[in-house]
Amino acid sequence: MTELRTNCPRDCYDNCGIVVRSGKNGRVIVRGDPDHPINRGTLCTKCATAYNGVWQDPDQRLSAPLRRVGPKGEGAFEPISWEAALAYTAERTQRVVDERGPASVLHTHYSGTLSMVAFMFPMRFFNRLGATEVDPDSICNLAGHIAWTLMFGTSVAGFDPRTAADSSCIVVWGANPSHSGPHMDQHWLGDFDGAVVVVDPIRTDTAARADLHLQLRPGTDAALAFAMAHELRALGAFDDEFIAAHVLGAESVLPAIETCTADWGEQQTGVPAVQIRRAAQLYASGPALLWAGQGLQRQRTGANVMRAVGLLPTLTGNIGKPGSGICYLNVAAAMLGADFDDLAGASLVDGEPSKLNHIGLAGALEDPDRFGALFSWNTNPLASAAEQLRLREAFRREDLFTVVVDCFATDTVDYADIVLPAASFLEFDDLTFSYMNPIVGAQRKVREPVGESLPNQEIFRRLAAAMGYDEPELHVTDDVLIERLLDQLDLGLSHAELAERGHVYLTDEPHDFFADRRFRTPSGRIEIASEAAVEVGLDLVPSATADTPDEDGRFRLLSPASRWRLNDSHANDRMIGRRSGPATVTVHPADAADLGIADGDPVRLRNDAGQITLQANIEEVAARGVLVAYKGRWPKLEPDGCNVNALHENISADIAGCSAVHGTHVSLEPAS
């Protein structure tokens, strides 16, 4: 059998290696690459199922351009030719531009694929057009990016996981590797000889296996960070020499740290004082790594939380030496040569680019005078965005010309005027990158595209031509783009040579992004005190904030990734649907007893945004007053016609426009 190597481009910390063997009737068999250092021959439950299932099912894939023939939302279409679809799209888009200006064309996108060209190249079209962009990170991780860029000068240069060989402790704070990076969880954390400390309000599988789990109440992370800092100082773990040479504003937080004892921390967070002291001892025992997850900052004080947690490595000098470091997103490819701005066509932007935040999407689309056209690509906002029911109504606007690019008939596709079918990662060449490990992989075409589907980049090349755009940047071919990226990374490999190997580390030895201890802040130091933070609405220094517990029968709702769904990318796979079962909400046994709810009962969650009926799962995985409902389902496939995002309101973190989805509050009651 023919055997080829490729790599997984999903939005995941792992970036797994894949071996593909030829099958029957054009299908292929997708398995893990045994030579890949991260996944070591296996794939996660999600991808192993979907890549051999729905992703190769011609009946589930979009196979031809479509034009709407019924009311928006019904998903009634007729197939048309590419020529007709592109001509109609160009004509309608140009009409909006002529009547209202290019900023009245809105495009929303995110991480449906993270292969470099398919992920970034379509931006060239929208930059040339002058369209308004829905900031992709505002739905997921923007507050964290801003906070750590203010503090450390970057949020995308983290520790190289290989440096764990020199570490004594790894702190995983607000990340759930067991679901969102299962091979990092199984192998990297599983093989680690030192202590693993997990800070999470949910008892995840990673937390259950950790040496120490600090199970705090949601929204109290900053208070816990200050309490740990107090104990670290008491242990003599502060690195005064490092602070004097490389930190700005440490003296501004020392008085607050002095008052935030472990006993105070227990009152604020619910974490026993003895556990806070033990966590500080483990972190102080030697070089330590801090992995701050994206879930950590999805709360009303998310930016302050990130800055507070950043105090621990800063004050102990756990940056810039073997075995130490911080990681939020480690986009090593961009930090070590790949010019993502060039790939996205930043030079095509004329003036200041127009942006909109995800949490304001529904309100913005309701205004007929603001936007006349919408492009959705690499994302499914009617499944993933906040204010789901309100957004659905906004999508019904007949005067909003809507184009959706996707592989499948998602909820968002049902509201399109024109649907353009995208090829899957198995159907074209590209490059993949990890946002945890400094690895680049070859994405390889291993089968023909389904029907008339095309890669993202080819769709937008053709659309640029239909619009009459003749800038050379808009028409560069894939092979030229890929080889240019490889040259920038200085790997000394062609795409064909990389494909034979499958993957390559960007550096032979573990790379320390902060080895010179120079930081890209205005002062060149780690800025605990930041004037730039004040300019974006934050306090000068982080503070020991803590949300108060809910009262009057209200519950805090958390909606993380599950074992079967990292996001909604595989939600339409029938096997995954059967194995994962119905949508549930996990309720603390004591709360369930108070409300007369039994395991398996239907229950209703409600707030001002909407309501949803779920099946109760009675289990002690979070504190009393905290509900857990996993994300990643398509609304159209659910009995209520909605998913958990029907409950997510237009609420912002402490940096305006950043999602605070884990700050959602709901009522809970039995459903008759």
XYZ file of C-alpha atoms in Angstrom:
672
model
C 0.000 0.000 0.000
C 1.146 3.546 -0.727
C 2.171 5.278 2.499
C 2.617 9.036 2.844
C 3.323 11.346 5.766
C 1.360 14.492 6.525
C 0.477 16.510 9.635
C -2.678 17.549 11.473
C -3.598 21.247 11.082
C -6.293 21.371 13.769
C -6.444 24.084 16.424
C -4.619 22.036 19.075
C -1.388 22.174 21.044
C -0.204 18.814 19.657
C 0.159 19.288 15.841
C 0.351 15.518 15.378
C 2.164 13.593 12.688
C 0.022 11.414 10.415
C 0.660 8.422 8.195
C -1.820 7.947 5.354
C -2.274 4.707 3.444
C -4.306 4.291 0.287
C -7.717 2.674 0.681
C -10.584 1.788 -1.620
C -12.707 3.991 -3.883
C -10.499 7.031 -3.411
C -10.586 6.835 0.380
C -7.470 6.754 2.521
C -6.669 5.306 5.944
C -5.440 7.914 8.434
C -3.272 6.845 11.379
C -0.720 8.426 13.723
C 2.929 8.690 12.667
C 5.013 6.419 14.929
C 8.102 8.561 14.267
C 6.524 11.822 15.393
C 7.879 12.878 18.810
C 4.589 14.316 20.087
C 1.884 11.776 19.258
C 4.164 8.720 18.803
C 1.923 6.742 16.496
C -1.559 7.543 17.790
C -4.178 10.192 17.078
C -6.648 11.650 19.539
C -10.152 10.192 19.726
C -11.559 13.167 17.823
C -9.296 13.122 14.785
C -8.813 9.363 14.549
C -12.576 9.066 14.173
C -13.373 12.092 12.011
C -10.459 11.845 9.577
C -11.551 8.322 8.668
C -15.213 9.321 8.842
C -16.964 12.560 8.002
C -13.931 14.213 6.411
C -13.951 11.570 3.680
C -17.721 11.190 3.346
C -18.780 12.687 -0.027
C -22.383 12.867 1.169
C -21.379 15.156 4.059
C -18.873 17.336 2.230
C -19.753 20.403 0.187
C -18.805 19.446 -3.359
C -19.936 22.352 -5.586
C -20.660 26.087 -5.328
C -24.219 26.784 -4.189
C -26.690 29.655 -4.508
C -29.539 30.187 -2.066
C -33.064 29.485 -3.370
C -35.086 29.662 -0.143
C -35.338 31.823 2.976
C -32.143 32.367 4.946
C -31.671 29.698 7.587
C -33.443 26.869 5.739
C -30.330 25.680 3.892
C -32.083 25.517 0.514
C -29.590 25.845 -2.350
C -29.003 24.981 -5.980
C -25.589 24.077 -7.425
C -23.983 26.567 -9.787
C -20.649 26.759 -11.592
C -17.547 28.304 -10.087
C -17.611 30.919 -12.821
C -21.169 31.928 -11.959
C -20.558 31.877 -8.200
C -17.450 34.037 -8.431
C -19.005 36.482 -10.887
C -22.104 36.938 -8.713
C -20.001 37.294 -5.548
C -17.757 39.874 -7.189
C -20.699 41.860 -8.555
C -22.590 41.949 -5.237
C -19.429 42.755 -3.242
C -18.435 45.562 -5.588
C -21.941 47.016 -5.358
C -21.614 47.209 -1.562
C -18.159 48.799 -1.876
C -19.418 51.381 -4.359
C -22.460 52.289 -2.280
C -21.020 52.207 1.246
C -17.252 51.852 1.044
C -14.992 48.830 1.538
C -15.248 48.885 5.348
C -18.927 47.918 5.005
C -17.747 44.467 3.883
C -17.173 42.360 7.001
C -15.225 39.111 7.165
C -14.986 36.670 10.035
C -12.510 33.796 10.266
C -10.534 31.738 12.702
C -8.870 28.356 12.979
C -10.845 25.871 10.891
C -7.442 24.967 9.529
C -4.061 26.059 10.862
C -1.981 25.069 7.862
C 0.041 28.168 7.114
C -1.026 29.100 3.584
C -4.712 28.180 3.923
C -4.843 29.963 7.298
C -3.112 33.205 6.288
C -3.211 33.739 2.501
C -6.948 34.640 2.236
C -6.178 37.735 4.318
C -4.453 39.167 1.235
C -7.789 39.450 -0.542
C -9.488 41.221 2.356
C -6.501 43.501 2.975
C -6.603 44.557 -0.677
C -10.367 45.046 -0.496
C -10.159 47.142 2.679
C -12.785 45.052 4.462
C -13.508 45.150 8.189
C -12.140 42.125 10.052
C -13.780 40.460 13.016
C -10.715 40.097 15.235
C -10.356 36.299 15.410
C -8.606 36.204 18.778
C -11.342 38.233 20.465
C -13.486 35.096 20.666
C -10.766 33.056 22.331
C -7.552 34.500 23.723
C -7.094 38.217 22.989
C -7.043 39.468 26.597
C -4.186 37.083 27.348
C -2.253 38.180 24.285
C -2.594 41.841 25.207
C -1.779 41.296 28.892
C 1.395 39.294 28.370
C 2.554 41.507 25.510
C 2.248 44.455 27.899
C 4.169 42.556 30.554
C 6.749 40.475 28.666
C 6.789 42.131 25.253
C 5.302 39.089 23.528
C 2.624 36.481 24.107
C 3.707 34.060 21.364
C 7.257 33.199 22.471
C 7.000 30.585 25.175
C 9.168 27.865 26.575
C 10.404 25.019 24.414
C 8.790 21.918 25.984
C 12.090 20.050 25.553
C 13.547 22.217 28.316
C 11.422 20.280 30.810
C 14.411 17.944 31.103
C 16.029 20.673 33.240
C 12.885 21.531 35.242
C 11.776 20.440 38.674
C 8.183 21.654 38.414
C 5.549 22.366 35.768
C 2.557 24.511 36.688
C -0.414 24.133 34.327
C -2.714 27.062 35.074
C -6.084 27.274 33.332
C -5.257 24.756 30.599
C -6.845 21.347 30.049
C -4.266 19.280 28.145
C -6.238 16.052 28.595
C -8.825 17.449 26.164
C -7.027 20.200 24.231
C -3.535 18.690 23.949
C -3.964 15.000 24.741
C -0.543 13.889 23.522
C 1.232 16.673 25.392
C -0.757 15.466 28.373
C 0.003 11.789 27.875
C 3.654 11.963 26.907
C 5.146 15.321 27.900
C 3.448 15.686 31.265
C 3.193 11.922 31.685
C 6.940 11.422 31.204
C 7.969 14.378 33.368
C 10.060 13.354 36.389
C 9.349 16.458 38.464
C 6.201 17.746 40.139
C 3.109 18.721 38.150
C 0.816 21.339 39.700
C -2.547 22.018 38.041
C -4.631 25.098 38.825
C -8.164 24.678 37.512
C -11.711 25.006 38.878
C -12.535 21.719 37.118
C -11.094 18.364 38.113
C -9.895 17.487 34.635
C -8.112 14.232 33.857
C -4.841 16.193 33.896
C -5.702 17.603 37.316
C -6.652 14.176 38.658
C -3.212 12.789 37.757
C -1.233 15.810 38.968
C 0.917 15.811 42.063
C -1.136 18.737 43.308
C -4.458 20.165 42.104
C -5.420 23.628 43.298
C -9.179 23.600 42.652
C -10.064 27.257 43.041
C -13.409 28.954 42.609
C -13.801 30.473 39.140
C -12.624 34.063 38.922
C -10.196 33.933 41.862
C -6.979 33.221 39.947
C -5.403 36.628 40.614
C -5.937 36.259 44.361
C -4.355 32.806 44.258
C -1.352 34.152 42.331
C -0.774 36.842 44.956
C -1.098 34.296 47.770
C 1.452 32.048 46.077
C 3.739 35.042 45.594
C 3.463 35.772 49.332
C 4.566 32.229 50.156
C 7.382 32.322 47.589
C 8.715 35.469 49.202
C 8.501 33.847 52.633
C 10.547 30.934 51.279
C 13.239 33.329 50.041
C 12.504 32.366 46.438
C 12.397 35.914 45.044
C 15.413 36.570 42.807
C 16.442 40.080 43.841
C 19.288 40.224 41.337
C 16.995 39.312 38.441
C 14.358 41.788 39.636
C 16.869 44.633 39.867
C 18.255 43.987 36.384
C 15.215 42.939 34.390
C 11.954 43.988 36.074
C 10.131 47.318 36.160
C 7.721 48.093 38.985
C 8.221 45.170 41.361
C 8.175 47.503 44.340
C 4.645 48.547 43.355
C 3.158 45.127 44.114
C 5.256 44.082 47.111
C 2.987 45.735 49.711
C -0.056 43.865 48.347
C 1.874 40.604 48.225
C 2.858 41.082 51.855
C -0.810 41.108 52.927
C -1.969 38.199 50.727
C -1.167 35.305 53.039
C -2.048 31.690 52.306
C -4.854 31.906 54.880
C -6.230 34.982 53.096
C -5.875 33.092 49.815
C -7.970 30.227 51.174
C -10.774 32.638 52.093
C -10.694 34.242 48.646
C -10.269 31.160 46.452
C -11.472 28.102 48.360
C -8.039 26.458 47.998
C -6.756 25.193 51.381
C -3.859 27.260 52.701
C -1.742 24.139 53.106
C -2.077 23.465 49.367
C -1.118 27.042 48.491
C 2.033 26.685 50.603
C 2.831 23.320 49.035
C 2.435 24.713 45.513
C 4.838 27.543 46.378
C 7.358 25.046 47.752
C 7.240 22.980 44.568
C 7.603 26.037 42.344
C 10.482 27.325 44.462
C 12.350 24.005 44.430
C 14.262 24.707 41.239
C 13.777 25.775 37.625
C 10.043 25.787 36.919
C 7.788 26.120 33.899
C 4.469 27.960 33.814
C 1.904 27.024 31.158
C -0.969 29.527 31.180
C -3.939 28.176 29.257
C -6.254 30.137 27.004
C -9.225 29.311 29.233
C -7.558 31.224 32.080
C -8.273 34.672 30.629
C -11.845 34.093 29.413
C -13.299 35.914 32.402
C -14.243 39.451 33.338
C -10.811 40.180 34.850
C -8.891 38.060 32.341
C -6.094 40.527 31.582
C -5.481 41.259 35.274
C -5.424 37.515 35.939
C -2.750 36.965 33.281
C -0.592 39.771 34.674
C -1.025 38.461 38.230
C -0.064 34.904 37.252
C 2.921 36.355 35.381
C 4.270 37.657 38.694
C 5.389 34.163 39.709
C 8.096 33.586 37.069
C 8.981 37.291 37.085
C 9.689 37.628 40.803
C 11.464 34.265 41.081
C 13.623 34.784 37.988
C 12.183 31.718 36.268
C 12.789 33.152 32.808
C 15.823 32.904 30.546
C 17.568 29.889 32.038
C 17.358 26.134 31.314
C 14.256 24.478 32.716
C 12.403 27.736 33.291
C 9.990 29.814 31.280
C 6.446 30.838 30.475
C 4.074 29.735 27.745
C 0.752 31.108 26.554
C 1.018 30.352 22.852
C 4.409 29.295 21.549
C 4.254 30.223 17.858
C 7.863 29.285 17.248
C 7.565 29.325 13.447
C 6.685 33.028 13.506
C 9.361 33.828 16.097
C 12.103 31.909 14.261
C 11.726 33.193 10.733
C 8.314 32.656 9.116
C 6.947 36.038 8.068
C 3.239 35.677 8.799
C 2.623 39.377 8.092
C 4.006 38.920 4.602
C 1.960 35.755 4.103
C -1.182 37.677 5.094
C -0.346 40.551 2.750
C 0.058 43.257 5.371
C 1.574 45.532 2.722
C -1.769 45.550 0.892
C -3.506 47.391 3.723
C -4.314 50.979 2.799
C -4.454 53.051 5.956
C -5.562 51.863 9.376
C -7.329 48.477 9.152
C -10.910 48.344 10.425
C -11.667 45.753 13.122
C -14.639 44.505 15.098
C -14.687 42.254 18.154
C -16.583 38.962 18.193
C -18.650 39.770 21.233
C -20.181 42.696 19.377
C -20.890 40.765 16.196
C -24.640 40.320 16.670
C -25.234 43.976 17.432
C -23.068 45.118 14.536
C -24.860 42.913 12.013
C -28.250 44.123 13.191
C -27.448 47.593 11.851
C -28.331 47.659 8.126
C -26.422 50.917 7.654
C -23.154 49.486 8.914
C -22.510 46.291 6.951
C -23.874 45.240 3.583
C -21.800 42.109 2.952
C -20.372 39.330 5.120
C -17.757 36.678 4.341
C -17.320 33.769 6.753
C -14.361 31.452 6.179
C -12.454 29.017 8.396
C -15.099 29.430 11.096
C -18.702 28.676 12.033
C -19.906 31.697 14.055
C -23.496 30.517 14.426
C -22.115 27.626 16.471
C -19.205 29.339 18.216
C -20.065 33.007 18.816
C -21.832 34.610 21.768
C -25.461 35.783 21.708
C -26.284 32.874 19.442
C -30.024 33.492 19.101
C -29.597 37.207 18.505
C -26.828 36.552 15.983
C -29.011 34.060 14.147
C -31.672 36.726 13.657
C -29.073 39.207 12.423
C -27.916 36.663 9.822
C -31.468 36.549 8.448
C -31.169 40.039 6.972
C -32.100 39.806 3.312
C -30.009 42.872 2.512
C -26.861 41.313 4.023
C -25.064 39.574 1.167
C -23.417 36.567 2.816
C -20.703 34.278 1.446
C -19.549 31.214 3.389
C -16.475 29.126 2.616
C -16.505 25.719 4.303
C -16.054 21.986 3.884
C -19.440 21.142 5.408
C -23.013 22.451 5.548
C -22.690 24.115 8.963
C -25.281 26.267 10.709
C -23.596 29.320 9.200
C -23.768 27.841 5.709
C -27.562 27.629 6.035
C -27.739 31.445 6.113
C -25.483 32.071 3.102
C -26.401 33.559 -0.253
C -23.369 31.907 -1.859
C -21.534 28.830 -0.559
C -18.016 28.065 -1.802
C -16.779 24.490 -1.098
C -13.370 24.217 0.567
C -10.950 21.323 0.189
C -9.784 19.485 3.305
C -6.210 19.253 4.565
C -5.925 15.810 2.955
C -6.420 17.387 -0.470
C -3.632 19.967 -0.929
C -0.014 20.688 -0.002
C 0.838 23.168 2.760
C 2.908 23.557 5.929
C 1.734 23.086 9.512
C 3.048 24.631 12.706
C 2.565 23.961 16.395
C 1.679 26.594 18.967
C 3.401 24.558 21.673
C 6.408 22.758 20.203
C 8.960 24.348 17.815
C 8.059 21.923 15.027
C 7.070 22.495 11.410
C 5.452 19.728 9.376
C 4.591 19.071 5.768
C 0.924 18.916 4.882
C 0.663 16.687 1.853
C -2.012 16.059 -0.736
C -2.922 12.412 -0.243
C -6.224 12.271 -2.144
C -8.157 14.263 -4.703
C -10.531 17.011 -3.517
C -14.163 16.049 -3.083
C -16.140 17.188 -6.131
C -15.226 20.734 -7.158
C -13.905 21.828 -3.771
C -10.793 24.026 -3.693
C -8.251 25.057 -1.035
C -8.981 28.358 0.721
C -6.110 30.111 -1.005
C -7.227 29.084 -4.494
C -10.773 30.251 -3.785
C -9.529 33.727 -2.909
C -7.083 33.833 -5.803
C -10.025 33.227 -8.133
C -12.201 35.729 -6.323
C -9.457 38.362 -6.595
C -9.372 37.766 -10.342
C -13.164 38.053 -10.549
C -12.935 41.407 -8.739
C -10.344 42.613 -11.254
C -7.536 42.804 -8.695
C -4.213 42.347 -10.485
C -1.687 42.857 -7.671
C 0.907 40.056 -7.970
C 0.599 39.248 -4.232
C -2.954 38.048 -4.800
C -2.005 35.470 -7.400
C 1.139 33.804 -6.022
C 0.910 30.024 -6.320
C 1.088 27.585 -3.426
C 4.442 26.114 -4.383
C 6.076 29.557 -4.400
C 4.506 30.474 -1.042
C 5.560 27.197 0.573
C 9.151 27.373 -0.641
C 9.367 31.023 0.472
C 8.267 30.006 3.973
C 10.804 27.191 4.050
C 13.534 29.613 2.978
C 12.508 32.026 5.745
C 12.767 29.201 8.267
C 16.214 28.320 6.885
C 15.569 24.585 7.085
C 17.558 23.663 3.998
C 14.685 21.464 2.841
C 12.264 21.567 -0.050
C 8.621 20.701 0.585
C 9.167 17.305 -1.014
C 12.137 16.615 1.265
C 10.218 17.765 4.328
C 7.299 15.566 3.277
C 9.571 12.530 3.243
C 10.650 13.294 6.802
C 7.184 14.409 7.895
C 8.309 17.037 10.397
C 11.393 18.884 11.614
C 12.352 20.740 14.783
C 13.237 24.364 14.061
C 16.268 24.115 16.342
C 18.412 21.094 17.130
C 18.609 21.929 20.829
C 15.919 23.354 23.140
C 15.450 27.010 22.303
C 15.209 29.705 24.990
C 13.327 32.705 23.602
C 14.410 34.853 26.560
C 18.029 33.728 26.853
C 19.295 37.312 26.417
C 16.756 38.516 28.989
C 15.754 41.360 26.734
C 12.053 41.995 26.483
C 10.137 43.799 23.742
C 8.514 46.265 26.110
C 9.113 50.044 26.061
C 11.621 49.689 28.912
C 13.232 46.498 27.642
C 12.300 44.876 30.956
C 9.395 42.816 32.238
C 6.872 45.516 33.077
C 4.885 44.784 36.206
C 4.080 48.494 36.235
C 2.945 49.409 32.728
C 1.888 52.822 31.456
C 0.777 51.089 28.255
C -1.633 49.013 30.347
C -3.223 52.186 31.678
C -3.742 53.364 28.093
C -5.888 50.301 27.324
C -7.976 50.693 30.478
C -6.093 48.491 32.964
C -4.531 49.451 36.274
C -0.867 50.378 36.371
C -0.057 47.099 38.148
C -1.939 43.811 38.584
C -4.057 43.384 41.688
C -5.322 40.529 43.845
C -8.898 40.501 42.585
C -11.394 37.696 43.238
C -14.974 37.221 42.057
C -17.467 36.679 44.855
C -19.499 33.436 44.884
C -22.892 33.562 43.172
C -25.985 34.165 45.259
C -29.756 34.001 44.771
C -29.597 30.601 43.118
C -27.339 31.712 40.264
C -24.610 29.416 38.952
C -21.281 30.077 37.237
C -21.175 28.259 33.884
C -17.913 26.937 32.423
C -17.862 25.542 28.871
C -14.488 23.922 28.102
C -13.431 21.466 25.418
C -14.400 17.828 25.886
C -12.737 14.519 25.140
C -14.727 14.326 21.904
C -14.886 17.963 20.835
C -12.081 20.503 21.028
C -14.346 22.883 19.082
C -17.123 22.300 16.542
C -14.803 21.045 13.763
C -15.929 17.409 14.032
C -19.399 17.920 15.470
C -21.135 16.433 12.422
C -19.299 13.098 12.556
C -21.944 10.477 13.326
C -19.588 8.168 15.213
C -18.436 11.007 17.461
C -22.072 11.920 18.042
C -22.927 8.371 19.122
C -19.898 7.949 21.343
C -20.207 11.299 23.086
C -23.930 10.962 23.719
C -26.377 13.803 24.418
C -25.330 17.248 25.593
C -24.991 17.352 29.372
C -24.378 19.776 32.193
C -22.381 18.535 35.170
C -23.907 19.549 38.507
C -22.364 19.207 41.965
C -24.206 16.481 43.953
C -25.124 18.885 46.764
C -26.596 21.414 44.311
C -28.515 18.633 42.563
C -29.936 17.431 45.881
C -31.087 20.945 46.793
C -32.932 21.250 43.459
C -34.306 17.698 43.392
C -32.334 16.785 40.272
C -31.279 13.195 39.618
C -28.593 11.921 37.283
C -29.934 11.859 33.714
C -32.791 14.285 34.366
C -33.497 17.036 31.825
C -32.629 20.447 33.265
C -33.028 23.967 31.960
C -30.297 26.615 32.037
C -31.461 30.178 31.500
C -30.234 33.787 31.466
C -30.927 36.992 29.544
C -29.246 35.650 26.379
C -31.379 32.524 26.061
C -32.095 29.103 27.467
C -31.166 25.512 26.751
C -32.283 22.115 28.013
C -29.504 19.632 28.830
C -29.194 16.260 30.532
C -27.920 16.429 34.103
C -24.698 14.648 34.962
C -24.344 14.535 38.755
C -20.658 14.494 39.581
C -18.230 16.389 41.794
C -15.871 17.840 39.170
C -16.187 21.500 40.264
C -17.156 23.400 43.400
C -20.734 23.979 44.488
C -22.350 26.688 42.421
C -20.311 25.835 39.303
C -21.777 24.096 36.248
C -19.778 22.486 33.435
C -21.294 22.139 29.952
C -18.862 21.122 27.225
C -18.742 23.105 24.000
C -18.366 22.069 20.357
C -21.828 20.988 19.138
C -23.639 22.214 16.051
C -26.944 23.865 17.018
C -28.794 22.361 14.051
C -27.957 18.851 15.258
C -29.223 19.408 18.804
C -32.820 18.862 20.044
C -33.181 22.499 21.147
C -31.680 23.825 17.919
C -28.956 25.558 19.914
C -25.806 24.803 21.885
C -24.261 26.240 25.035
C -23.415 29.499 23.237
C -27.113 30.354 23.399
C -26.300 31.309 27.019
C -23.195 33.359 26.338
C -23.923 37.044 26.617
C -22.158 40.081 25.236
C -19.819 40.381 28.219
C -16.265 41.623 27.983
C -13.076 41.056 29.886
C -11.294 43.996 31.500
C -9.851 44.855 28.102
C -12.799 45.988 26.010
C -13.971 43.538 23.373
C -12.249 40.426 24.729
C -14.404 37.402 25.486
C -15.338 36.666 29.095
C -17.284 33.524 28.257
C -16.278 31.778 31.496
C -17.892 34.644 33.399
C -21.347 33.471 32.314
C -24.043 33.166 34.992
C -27.235 31.133 34.650
C -30.174 29.810 36.604
C -30.726 26.046 36.836
C -34.034 24.228 37.251
C -35.578 20.853 36.465
C -37.191 20.773 33.025
C -40.710 19.414 32.953
